[in-house]
Coordinates of C-alpha atoms and ligand atoms in Angstrom, one line a residue:
M528 CA -16.6 -48.4 -7.2
K529 CA -19.5 -49.4 -5.1
K530 CA -21.0 -46.5 -3.2
S531 CA -22.6 -47.1 0.1
I532 CA -24.9 -44.7 1.9
N533 CA -24.0 -43.9 5.5
I534 CA -26.2 -42.3 8.1
L535 CA -24.1 -39.6 9.8
S536 CA -23.8 -39.8 13.5
K537 CA -25.4 -37.1 15.6
E538 CA -22.0 -35.9 16.6
V539 CA -20.9 -35.4 12.9
I540 CA -24.2 -33.7 12.1
N541 CA -23.7 -31.3 14.9
Q542 CA -20.2 -30.5 13.9
I543 CA -21.3 -29.8 10.3
A544 CA -24.1 -27.6 11.5
A545 CA -21.7 -25.8 13.9
G546 CA -19.5 -24.9 10.9
E547 CA -22.2 -22.6 9.7
V548 CA -22.5 -20.7 12.9
I549 CA -19.0 -20.9 14.3
Q550 CA -16.3 -20.2 11.7
R551 CA -13.7 -18.7 13.9
P552 CA -13.1 -17.4 17.4
A553 CA -14.8 -14.1 16.5
S554 CA -18.0 -16.0 15.9
I555 CA -17.9 -17.3 19.4
V556 CA -17.2 -13.8 20.8
K557 CA -20.2 -12.5 18.8
E558 CA -22.6 -15.3 19.9
L559 CA -21.6 -15.0 23.6
I560 CA -21.8 -11.3 23.7
E561 CA -25.2 -11.3 22.1
N562 CA -26.5 -13.9 24.6
S563 CA -25.2 -11.7 27.5
I564 CA -26.9 -8.6 26.0
D565 CA -30.2 -10.6 25.7
A566 CA -29.7 -11.7 29.3
G567 CA -29.8 -8.0 30.3
A568 CA -26.2 -7.8 31.3
K569 CA -24.9 -4.3 32.4
K570 CA -21.3 -5.5 32.4
I571 CA -19.6 -7.9 30.1
E572 CA -16.0 -9.0 30.4
I573 CA -14.3 -11.0 27.6
I574 CA -11.1 -12.9 28.1
I575 CA -9.1 -14.1 25.0
K576 CA -6.1 -16.4 24.9
D577 CA -4.1 -17.0 21.7
A578 CA -6.6 -15.0 19.6
G579 CA -9.4 -17.2 20.9
K580 CA -7.9 -20.4 19.7
T581 CA -7.2 -21.5 23.3
L582 CA -9.8 -19.6 25.2
V583 CA -12.8 -17.3 24.7
Q584 CA -14.4 -16.6 28.0
L585 CA -17.2 -14.3 28.7
I586 CA -18.4 -13.2 32.1
D587 CA -21.7 -11.2 32.5
D588 CA -23.9 -10.0 35.3
G589 CA -27.2 -10.8 33.4
I590 CA -30.1 -12.8 34.6
G591 CA -28.3 -16.1 34.7
M592 CA -30.0 -19.6 34.4
N593 CA -31.3 -22.1 36.9
N594 CA -29.9 -25.6 36.9
Q595 CA -32.5 -27.0 34.6
D596 CA -32.0 -24.3 31.9
A597 CA -28.3 -24.6 32.2
T598 CA -28.5 -28.3 31.6
I599 CA -30.6 -28.0 28.4
C600 CA -29.3 -24.8 26.9
F601 CA -26.6 -26.7 25.0
Q602 CA -29.1 -28.9 23.2
K603 CA -30.0 -28.0 19.7
H604 CA -33.0 -25.7 19.2
T605 CA -33.1 -24.7 22.8
T606 CA -33.9 -21.1 23.3
S607 CA -35.8 -19.0 25.8
K608 CA -36.5 -16.4 23.1
I609 CA -39.0 -17.9 20.7
K610 CA -41.8 -20.4 21.0
N611 CA -43.5 -20.1 17.6
I612 CA -43.2 -18.6 14.2
T613 CA -44.9 -15.3 15.0
D614 CA -42.2 -14.8 17.6
V615 CA -39.5 -15.2 14.9
M616 CA -41.1 -12.3 12.9
S617 CA -41.3 -9.9 15.8
I618 CA -38.1 -10.9 17.6
S619 CA -36.1 -8.1 19.1
T620 CA -33.3 -10.0 20.7
M621 CA -30.0 -10.5 19.1
G622 CA -29.6 -14.2 18.4
F623 CA -32.7 -16.3 18.1
R624 CA -32.0 -19.7 16.6
G625 CA -31.2 -21.6 19.7
E626 CA -28.2 -22.9 18.0
A627 CA -25.1 -21.1 19.2
L628 CA -24.4 -22.9 22.5
A629 CA -25.2 -26.3 20.9
S630 CA -22.8 -25.6 18.1
I631 CA -20.1 -24.3 20.3
S632 CA -20.3 -27.3 22.6
S633 CA -19.9 -29.7 19.7
I634 CA -16.6 -28.2 18.6
A635 CA -14.9 -27.0 21.8
K636 CA -14.6 -27.8 25.5
V637 CA -17.1 -25.6 27.4
E638 CA -17.3 -24.6 31.0
L639 CA -20.5 -22.9 32.1
K640 CA -21.1 -21.2 35.5
T641 CA -24.3 -19.5 36.1
K642 CA -26.7 -18.3 38.8
R643 CA -29.9 -16.4 38.9
E644 CA -30.5 -13.7 41.5
E645 CA -33.3 -15.7 43.2
D646 CA -31.4 -18.9 43.5
E647 CA -29.3 -19.8 46.5
I648 CA -26.7 -21.7 44.6
G649 CA -25.3 -21.7 41.1
T650 CA -24.5 -24.4 38.5
L651 CA -21.2 -25.5 37.1
I652 CA -21.3 -27.6 33.9
H653 CA -18.6 -29.1 31.8
I654 CA -19.4 -30.2 28.3
E655 CA -17.2 -31.6 25.6
N656 CA -18.1 -33.0 22.2
S657 CA -21.7 -32.2 23.1
I658 CA -21.5 -34.6 26.0
M659 CA -22.0 -33.2 29.5
N660 CA -19.4 -34.7 31.9
K661 CA -19.9 -32.4 34.9
N662 CA -22.9 -30.9 36.6
L663 CA -22.2 -29.5 40.0
K664 CA -23.5 -26.9 42.4
V665 CA -21.2 -24.0 43.0
A666 CA -21.4 -20.8 45.1
I667 CA -21.1 -17.9 42.7
S668 CA -22.7 -14.5 42.3
K669 CA -25.5 -13.7 39.9
G670 CA -24.7 -13.9 36.2
T671 CA -23.1 -16.2 33.8
S672 CA -19.6 -17.2 32.8
I673 CA -18.9 -19.3 29.8
A674 CA -15.4 -20.4 28.9
V675 CA -14.9 -21.9 25.5
K676 CA -11.6 -23.8 25.3
N677 CA -9.5 -25.4 22.6
L678 CA -11.7 -24.5 19.7
F679 CA -12.0 -27.2 17.0
F680 CA -9.9 -29.6 19.1
N681 CA -12.1 -32.4 17.7
V682 CA -12.3 -31.1 14.1
P683 CA -8.7 -30.7 13.0
A684 CA -9.7 -30.1 9.4
R685 CA -11.4 -26.8 10.5
K686 CA -8.7 -25.9 13.0
K687 CA -6.3 -25.9 10.0
F688 CA -8.3 -23.2 8.4
L689 CA -7.9 -20.7 11.2
K690 CA -5.7 -17.8 10.3
S691 CA -2.8 -16.3 12.1
D692 CA -3.4 -14.9 15.6
R693 CA -3.1 -11.4 14.3
I694 CA -5.9 -11.9 11.8
E695 CA -8.2 -13.8 14.1
M696 CA -7.7 -11.1 16.7
K697 CA -8.6 -8.5 14.1
H698 CA -11.9 -10.3 13.5
I699 CA -12.5 -10.4 17.3
L700 CA -11.9 -6.7 17.6
E701 CA -14.3 -6.0 14.7
V702 CA -17.1 -7.9 16.4
F703 CA -16.2 -6.3 19.7
M704 CA -16.5 -2.8 18.2
Q705 CA -19.7 -3.6 16.3
L706 CA -21.4 -4.8 19.5
S707 CA -19.9 -2.3 21.9
I708 CA -20.9 0.7 19.7
A709 CA -24.4 -0.5 19.5
N710 CA -24.7 -1.1 23.2
C711 CA -23.0 1.9 24.8
E712 CA -25.0 1.6 28.0
I713 CA -23.3 -1.6 28.8
E714 CA -19.8 -1.7 30.3
F715 CA -17.3 -3.8 28.3
K716 CA -13.9 -5.1 29.1
L717 CA -11.7 -7.0 26.6
N718 CA -8.6 -8.8 27.8
D719 CA -6.2 -10.4 25.5
D720 CA -3.6 -12.7 27.0
S721 CA -3.9 -10.9 30.3
K722 CA -3.5 -7.4 28.7
T723 CA -6.6 -5.2 28.9
L724 CA -7.2 -4.0 25.3
H725 CA -10.4 -2.1 26.1
H726 CA -12.2 -1.1 29.2
L727 CA -15.3 0.8 28.2
K728 CA -17.5 2.2 30.9
A729 CA -21.2 2.6 30.3
T730 CA -21.8 5.9 28.4
N731 CA -23.4 7.6 25.4
L732 CA -22.7 6.9 21.8
K733 CA -20.4 9.8 21.2
Q734 CA -18.2 8.9 24.2
R735 CA -18.2 5.2 23.3
I736 CA -16.8 6.2 19.9
I737 CA -14.2 8.3 21.6
Q738 CA -13.4 5.4 24.1
L739 CA -12.8 3.1 21.2
F740 CA -11.0 5.4 18.7
G741 CA -9.4 8.1 20.8
S742 CA -10.2 11.6 21.9
R743 CA -9.3 13.1 18.5
Y744 CA -12.7 11.8 17.5
N745 CA -14.2 14.5 19.6
Q746 CA -13.6 17.0 16.8
K747 CA -13.8 14.5 14.0
I748 CA -17.4 13.5 14.1
L749 CA -20.6 15.4 13.4
P750 CA -24.0 14.3 14.7
I751 CA -26.8 13.4 12.4
K752 CA -30.5 13.1 13.1
E753 CA -33.6 12.7 11.0
E754 CA -37.1 11.5 11.7
T755 CA -39.4 10.4 8.9
S756 CA -42.3 8.0 8.7
I757 CA -40.1 5.5 6.8
V758 CA -37.0 5.6 8.9
S759 CA -35.4 7.4 11.8
I760 CA -31.8 8.1 11.6
N761 CA -29.3 9.1 14.2
G762 CA -25.6 8.7 14.9
F763 CA -22.4 10.4 13.7
I764 CA -20.5 10.9 10.5
G765 CA -16.8 11.6 10.3
N766 CA -15.8 15.0 9.2
P767 CA -15.4 14.7 5.4
F768 CA -12.0 16.4 5.7
D769 CA -10.7 13.4 7.6
A770 CA -11.9 10.8 5.1
K771 CA -9.3 8.1 4.5
K772 CA -8.1 6.2 1.6
T773 CA -8.6 3.0 3.4
R774 CA -12.0 1.9 4.5
G775 CA -12.0 2.9 8.1
E776 CA -14.6 3.1 10.7
Q777 CA -17.9 2.3 9.0
F778 CA -20.6 1.1 11.3
L779 CA -24.1 0.9 10.1
Y780 CA -27.0 -0.6 12.1
V781 CA -30.6 -1.3 11.3
N782 CA -32.7 -1.7 14.4
N783 CA -29.5 -1.9 16.4
R784 CA -28.2 -4.8 14.4
F785 CA -24.9 -4.3 12.5
I786 CA -25.3 -4.6 8.8
K787 CA -23.2 -4.1 5.7
S788 CA -24.8 -2.3 2.7
S789 CA -22.8 -1.0 -0.1
Y790 CA -25.9 0.8 -1.3
L791 CA -26.3 2.9 1.9
N792 CA -22.6 3.3 2.1
H793 CA -22.8 5.0 -1.2
A794 CA -25.5 7.3 0.2
V795 CA -23.2 8.6 2.9
K796 CA -20.4 9.0 0.4
N797 CA -22.6 10.8 -2.0
S798 CA -23.6 13.3 0.7
M799 CA -19.9 14.4 0.7
H800 CA -19.9 14.7 -3.1
N801 CA -17.4 17.4 -4.0
I802 CA -15.7 17.2 -0.7
I803 CA -14.2 13.8 -0.8
T804 CA -12.7 12.0 -3.7
N805 CA -13.8 8.6 -5.1
D806 CA -11.0 6.7 -3.4
Q807 CA -11.6 8.2 0.0
H808 CA -13.9 6.6 2.5
P809 CA -16.0 8.5 5.1
S810 CA -16.2 7.2 8.6
Y811 CA -19.7 6.7 10.1
F812 CA -21.6 5.4 13.0
I813 CA -25.2 5.4 11.9
F814 CA -28.3 3.9 13.4
L815 CA -31.4 3.4 11.2
S816 CA -34.6 2.3 12.8
V817 CA -37.4 1.1 10.6
D818 CA -40.6 -0.9 11.1
P819 CA -39.3 -4.6 11.2
K820 CA -42.1 -5.4 8.8
T821 CA -40.5 -3.4 6.1
I822 CA -37.2 -5.2 6.1
D823 CA -36.1 -8.7 5.3
V824 CA -33.2 -9.7 7.5
N825 CA -31.5 -12.8 6.3
I826 CA -31.7 -14.6 9.7
H827 CA -28.5 -16.6 9.2
P828 CA -26.4 -15.5 12.1
N829 CA -23.4 -14.7 10.1
K830 CA -25.1 -12.8 7.4
T831 CA -25.1 -9.1 7.8
E832 CA -27.1 -8.2 4.8
I833 CA -30.6 -6.8 4.8
K834 CA -33.3 -5.9 2.3
F835 CA -35.5 -2.8 2.6
E836 CA -38.9 -2.4 1.2
D837 CA -38.3 1.2 0.2
E838 CA -34.6 1.2 -0.4
K839 CA -34.6 4.3 -2.7
S840 CA -36.3 6.6 -0.2
I841 CA -34.0 5.4 2.6
Y842 CA -31.0 6.2 0.4
Q843 CA -32.3 9.7 -0.2
I844 CA -33.2 10.4 3.5
L845 CA -29.9 9.1 4.7
K846 CA -28.0 11.2 2.1
S847 CA -29.8 14.3 3.1
A848 CA -29.4 13.6 6.8
C849 CA -25.6 13.3 6.3
K850 CA -25.5 16.5 4.2
K851 CA -27.0 18.7 6.9
P852 CA -24.2 18.7 9.4
I853 CA -21.5 19.1 6.7
G854 CA -23.0 22.4 5.8
M855 CA -23.6 23.4 9.4
Y856 CA -20.3 22.6 11.1
N857 CA -17.6 22.6 8.4
I858 CA -16.6 26.1 7.9
T859 CA -13.1 26.9 6.7
P860 CA -10.9 23.9 7.3
S861 CA -8.6 24.7 10.2
L862 CA -5.1 23.5 10.8
D863 CA -5.8 20.6 13.1
F864 CA -7.4 18.4 10.6
T865 CA -5.3 19.2 7.6
T866 CA -1.7 19.0 8.6
E867 CA -1.2 15.3 8.5
E868 CA -1.7 14.2 5.0
S869 CA -3.8 16.6 3.0
F870 CA -1.7 19.7 3.2
E871 CA 1.7 18.4 2.7
I872 CA 4.5 20.5 4.2
P873 CA 7.7 20.1 2.2
I874 CA 10.2 17.9 4.0
D875 CA 13.0 20.5 4.3
I876 CA 10.7 22.9 6.1
Q877 CA 9.6 20.2 8.5
K878 CA 13.3 19.4 9.3
S879 CA 14.3 22.9 10.0
T880 CA 11.4 23.3 12.5
P881 CA 13.1 22.6 15.8
K882 CA 10.0 22.3 18.0
E883 CA 6.4 22.2 17.2
P884 CA 4.9 25.5 18.2
K885 CA 1.9 25.4 20.4
I886 CA -0.9 26.6 18.2
K887 CA -4.3 27.2 19.4
I888 CA -6.7 27.1 16.5
N889 CA -10.2 28.4 16.5
S890 CA -11.9 25.7 14.6
D891 CA -15.1 27.7 14.7
F892 CA -13.7 30.7 13.0
N893 CA -15.8 31.7 10.1
P894 CA -14.8 34.7 7.9
F895 CA -18.4 35.1 6.9
L896 CA -19.4 36.2 10.4
E897 CA -19.3 39.4 12.4
K898 CA -16.8 39.6 15.2
N899 CA -19.4 39.4 17.9
E900 CA -20.8 36.3 16.3
Q901 CA -17.4 34.7 16.3
L902 CA -17.3 34.8 20.1
N903 CA -20.4 32.8 20.4
K904 CA -18.5 29.6 19.7
K905 CA -20.8 27.0 21.3
T906 CA -23.6 27.3 18.9
P907 CA -23.0 25.6 15.6
V908 CA -23.1 28.1 12.9
S909 CA -25.4 27.4 10.0
L910 CA -23.6 28.3 6.9
N911 CA -24.4 27.9 3.3
L912 CA -21.2 26.6 1.8
D913 CA -22.4 27.9 -1.5
S914 CA -22.5 31.5 -0.6
K915 CA -20.0 34.0 -2.0
Y916 CA -18.0 36.6 -0.2
P917 CA -20.2 39.7 -0.1
E918 CA -17.3 42.0 -0.9
I919 CA -13.7 41.0 -1.2
N920 CA -10.9 43.3 -0.3
I921 CA -7.5 41.5 -0.6
I922 CA -5.0 43.5 1.4
N923 CA -1.9 41.6 0.8
C924 CA -0.7 38.5 -0.8
M925 CA 2.7 36.8 -1.4
N926 CA 4.1 33.6 -2.7
I927 CA 5.8 31.5 -0.1
D928 CA 7.2 29.0 -2.4
E929 CA 6.2 27.1 -5.5
N930 CA 3.2 25.5 -3.9
Y931 CA 1.9 27.9 -1.3
G932 CA 1.0 31.5 -0.8
L933 CA -0.2 33.7 2.0
F934 CA -2.9 36.4 1.8
T935 CA -4.9 38.6 4.0
F936 CA -8.3 40.1 3.2
I937 CA -11.1 42.0 4.8
A938 CA -14.6 40.6 5.0
N939 CA -17.2 42.1 7.1
N940 CA -14.8 44.4 8.9
S941 CA -12.5 41.7 10.1
I942 CA -9.1 40.7 8.8
S943 CA -8.5 37.2 7.8
C944 CA -5.1 35.7 7.3
N945 CA -4.8 32.6 5.1
L946 CA -2.6 30.0 3.6
I947 CA -3.4 29.0 0.1
D948 CA -2.4 25.9 -1.9
K949 CA -2.0 27.3 -5.4
K950 CA -2.5 24.1 -7.3
R951 CA -5.7 23.2 -5.6
A952 CA -6.9 26.8 -5.9
L953 CA -6.3 26.9 -9.6
E954 CA -8.1 23.5 -10.1
R955 CA -11.1 24.7 -8.2
I956 CA -11.3 27.8 -10.3
I957 CA -11.0 25.9 -13.6
Y958 CA -13.6 23.4 -12.3
E959 CA -16.1 26.0 -11.5
T960 CA -15.6 28.0 -14.6
T961 CA -16.0 24.9 -16.7
L962 CA -19.1 24.0 -14.8
T963 CA -20.8 27.4 -15.4
Q964 CA -19.7 27.4 -19.1
L965 CA -21.0 24.0 -19.7
S966 CA -24.3 24.4 -17.9
S967 CA -25.1 27.6 -19.6
K968 CA -24.1 26.5 -23.1
K969 CA -25.1 22.9 -22.6
F970 CA -22.4 20.3 -23.2
L971 CA -20.5 20.7 -26.3
S972 CA -19.6 17.5 -28.0
Q973 CA -16.8 16.6 -30.3
N974 CA -17.0 13.8 -32.8
L975 CA -14.1 11.4 -32.6
L976 CA -12.1 10.9 -35.7
Y977 CA -11.7 7.2 -34.9
P978 CA -14.4 5.8 -32.6
I979 CA -12.9 4.2 -29.5
K980 CA -13.7 0.6 -28.6
L981 CA -14.1 -0.2 -25.0
D982 CA -13.8 -3.5 -23.2
V983 CA -17.0 -4.0 -21.3
N984 CA -18.9 -7.2 -20.5
I985 CA -22.5 -7.9 -21.7
S986 CA -24.2 -7.0 -18.4
D987 CA -22.3 -3.7 -18.2
L988 CA -23.2 -3.0 -21.8
Q989 CA -26.8 -3.4 -20.8
I990 CA -26.5 -1.0 -17.9
I991 CA -24.9 1.6 -20.2
E992 CA -27.8 1.2 -22.7
N993 CA -30.4 1.6 -20.0
Y994 CA -28.9 5.0 -19.1
R995 CA -28.2 6.1 -22.7
D996 CA -30.2 9.3 -22.5
K997 CA -28.5 10.5 -19.3
I998 CA -25.0 9.8 -20.6
E999 CA -25.8 11.4 -24.0
K1000 CA -27.1 14.5 -22.3
V1001 CA -23.6 15.2 -21.1
G1002 CA -22.1 15.0 -24.6
Y1003 CA -21.1 11.4 -25.0
K1004 CA -22.3 9.4 -28.0
F1005 CA -21.9 5.7 -28.3
R1006 CA -23.1 2.6 -30.0
T1007 CA -23.1 -1.1 -29.5
T1008 CA -21.3 -2.9 -32.2
S1009 CA -22.5 -6.2 -33.8
D1010 CA -19.9 -8.1 -31.9
K1011 CA -21.3 -6.7 -28.6
N1012 CA -18.6 -4.1 -28.0
L1013 CA -19.1 -0.6 -26.8
E1014 CA -17.9 2.1 -29.2
I1015 CA -17.6 5.7 -28.2
T1016 CA -18.2 8.1 -31.1
S1017 CA -18.3 11.5 -29.5
T1018 CA -17.2 13.0 -26.2
P1019 CA -17.7 16.4 -24.4
T1020 CA -15.1 19.0 -25.5
G1021 CA -12.1 18.8 -23.2
I1022 CA -12.2 15.1 -22.7
E1023 CA -9.2 13.3 -24.2
N1024 CA -9.1 9.9 -25.8
N1025 CA -7.2 8.2 -23.0
D1026 CA -9.7 9.5 -20.4
I1027 CA -12.5 7.5 -21.9
Q1028 CA -11.9 3.9 -20.6
D1029 CA -11.4 5.2 -17.1
L1030 CA -14.5 7.5 -17.3
F1031 CA -16.8 4.8 -18.6
E1032 CA -15.6 2.4 -15.9
C1033 CA -16.5 5.0 -13.3
F1034 CA -19.9 5.5 -14.9
I1035 CA -20.7 1.8 -14.9
E1036 CA -19.8 1.6 -11.2
E1037 CA -22.0 4.6 -10.6
L1038 CA -24.9 3.2 -12.6
K1039 CA -24.8 -0.1 -10.8
T1040 CA -25.6 1.6 -7.5
G1041 CA -29.0 2.7 -9.0
N1042 CA -28.3 6.0 -7.4
I1043 CA -30.7 8.8 -8.2
N1044 CA -28.0 11.4 -8.7
I1045 CA -26.4 9.5 -11.5
E1046 CA -26.6 12.4 -14.0
Q1047 CA -25.0 14.8 -11.6
N1048 CA -22.2 12.4 -10.9
I1049 CA -21.6 11.7 -14.5
I1050 CA -21.4 15.5 -15.1
D1051 CA -19.1 15.8 -12.1
K1052 CA -16.7 13.1 -13.2
T1053 CA -16.5 14.6 -16.7
I1054 CA -15.8 18.1 -15.4
I1055 CA -13.1 16.8 -13.1
K1056 CA -11.4 15.2 -16.0
I1057 CA -11.7 18.3 -18.2
T1058 CA -10.3 20.3 -15.3
H1059 CA -7.3 18.1 -15.0
N1060 CA -6.7 18.4 -18.7
K1061 CA -7.0 22.1 -18.7
Y1062 CA -4.8 22.4 -15.6
R1063 CA -2.1 20.4 -17.3
K1064 CA -2.2 22.8 -20.2
S1065 CA -2.3 26.0 -18.2
K1066 CA 0.7 28.2 -17.3
S1067 CA 2.7 26.5 -14.5
I1068 CA 1.3 27.7 -11.2
N1069 CA 4.8 27.3 -9.7
S1070 CA 6.0 30.4 -11.4
V1071 CA 3.2 32.9 -10.8
D1072 CA 4.2 36.3 -9.4
N1073 CA 2.5 38.1 -6.6
K1074 CA 0.2 40.0 -9.0
E1075 CA -0.9 36.8 -10.7
L1076 CA -1.4 35.3 -7.3
K1077 CA -3.7 38.1 -6.3
S1078 CA -5.8 37.5 -9.4
I1079 CA -6.0 33.7 -8.6
I1080 CA -7.1 34.5 -5.0
T1081 CA -9.8 36.9 -6.2
K1082 CA -11.1 34.3 -8.6
L1083 CA -11.0 31.6 -6.0
L1084 CA -12.9 33.7 -3.5
N1085 CA -15.6 34.2 -6.1
C1086 CA -16.1 30.4 -6.5
K1087 CA -19.1 28.7 -5.0
T1088 CA -16.9 26.5 -2.9
P1089 CA -13.7 28.5 -2.4
F1090 CA -12.0 26.6 0.4
I1091 CA -12.2 23.0 -0.9
G1092 CA -10.1 21.6 -3.7
I1093 CA -11.9 19.4 -6.3
N1094 CA -10.3 16.4 -4.7
G1095 CA -11.9 17.2 -1.4
Q1096 CA -8.8 18.6 0.4
P1097 CA -8.7 22.2 1.6
C1098 CA -7.2 24.8 -0.7
V1099 CA -7.3 27.6 1.8
I1100 CA -6.6 27.3 5.5
N1101 CA -7.5 30.1 7.8
I1102 CA -4.8 31.0 10.3
E1103 CA -5.8 33.5 12.9
P1104 CA -2.7 35.3 14.2
N1105 CA -4.7 36.6 17.2
I1106 CA -5.2 33.2 18.4
I1107 CA -1.9 31.7 17.4
F1108 CA 0.1 34.4 19.2
N1109 CA -2.3 34.7 22.1
N1110 CA -2.8 38.4 21.7
Ligands
ADP201 P1 -30.5 -18.3 21.5 O1 -29.6 -17.2 21.9 O2 -30.8 -18.3 20.0 O3 -31.7 -18.5 22.3 P2 -28.2 -19.9 22.3 O4 -27.8 -21.3 22.0 O5 -27.3 -18.8 22.1 O6 -29.6 -19.7 21.6 O7 -28.7 -19.8 23.9 C1 -29.6 -20.8 24.3 C2 -30.3 -20.2 25.6 O8 -29.4 -20.2 26.7 C3 -30.8 -18.8 25.5 O9 -32.0 -18.7 24.9 C4 -30.8 -18.4 26.9 O10 -32.0 -18.8 27.5 C5 -29.7 -19.2 27.5 N1 -28.5 -18.3 27.7 C6 -27.4 -18.4 26.9 N2 -26.5 -17.5 27.3 C7 -26.9 -16.9 28.4 C8 -26.4 -15.9 29.3 N3 -25.2 -15.3 29.1 N4 -27.2 -15.6 30.4 C9 -28.4 -16.1 30.5 N5 -29.0 -17.1 29.7 C10 -28.2 -17.5 28.7
MG202 MG1 -27.7 -16.8 21.2

């Protein structure tokens, strides 16, 4: 077949280029909001119809454009934001390629209304298929309104790729959240098919989070702040006790630009090491600010990745910044953030409870403190989670059922009444005893009768080899076979054969992050496995009598982290009768 070379028409070139910038309605929402922010808007209203497929309209009160600018802003490479390449390097505005409006107008029908403060009269422009077919004077107030209608009306092939309204709306909401969190001093309104989904008044960051995610976030988030010469950090992290199994609210910004970074996500997660489990995801709203010269932002408008010059230090600083408030604010877990999923109440008990009693919980209660200190609730108490009870005097304890027990004890002259989850308590005790035994005697290793072959690919094999000494220190021994397989020949005592594949997969994931705490995490994962194995073999916790329960509690209170189970959920909940019964 004879091939012939065609020169593409300008129209087609524009449409192809538009595909890079505008993939879906959410991309339009993002570009238009960013333009409004750059135009100094204090109030931005977004109107969506049919998940943006029929209409995305944005109305702002920013500086607006005069007639001449309004006429040319839809042309390619028109921007008021950069003039030369040095500007590109130092740019602080949101979008800066002068491409968004040109792209949008090549794949949708656009109506622009705009007026500057100083102009008498505003401009109305209609543009379709990149062709302007209306340019009129209109009387409007200062600011800009851009309505983008019938997205991809002229590119049916792309229109076909749009997802269901529900999914497209989810993308719009994501963009809306990313930008409204980073710009809390701006008022935002989001209307979807004439329903107001969000109306966020100008406020501070904490209140913006609460506006978006509900007032329960008031207690759920802890502030973080750190200033170093490499990076300044501020924002909020979710209380680790609320961490979810599904990736929830994770917002990370660098110089106020939303980014995704699995590496830094790992830093936050790692700061909650021992409090949350591997499959739980912390929430966070974190703003890093760094010298723009030390980062490499991929300037493609849809890319959210970033490279740091000094990634490892930023990892460490972020991790320690997140660690601080966890030690400071999380004292004993209190009922309000444990009832839902972590501390399951057996169904039959739930049923027989006619009405939820009104319980006032002192979430600041801290059995470590003197009574007079308890009263001073406003100041966050600095508490070393690692400290032990100075002197434990258990007054009373009893089994409630197979899973739970109640106990009271005296610490520092005040009586504390507590609910205990026996299984989690026992696991915590086994975990800590194993940890001390192993760290004092070093890791004991057992040779396997039959080496175990593991299924790993060549690049993973290389990773494992690179960290051989760290893994062997913990008591594993392995070799690479001639046919490039991994063969485990020894494991730490307490690890069982069928744990190995799972453990090594975890190690590889861990090693891939390049995280500095690798050794600690390998030890931890190993000990958690040993704990589960020992727990399985121990006497059933369901049948302990009150005397045995007392010994469990004593051991638990002597642990370094007595209140938190090894999976990150509470094992003791403090219930303060004084407060509950309003005495
Ligand atoms: P960029 O944002 O990269 O400059 P755009 O195509 O998004 O490119 O916008 C082109 C130009 O149109 C902007 O530089 C700005 O001068 C003008 N503009 C766009 N939106 C607005 C707005 N909401 N208010 C005022 N001016 C705007
Ligand atoms: Mg722009």
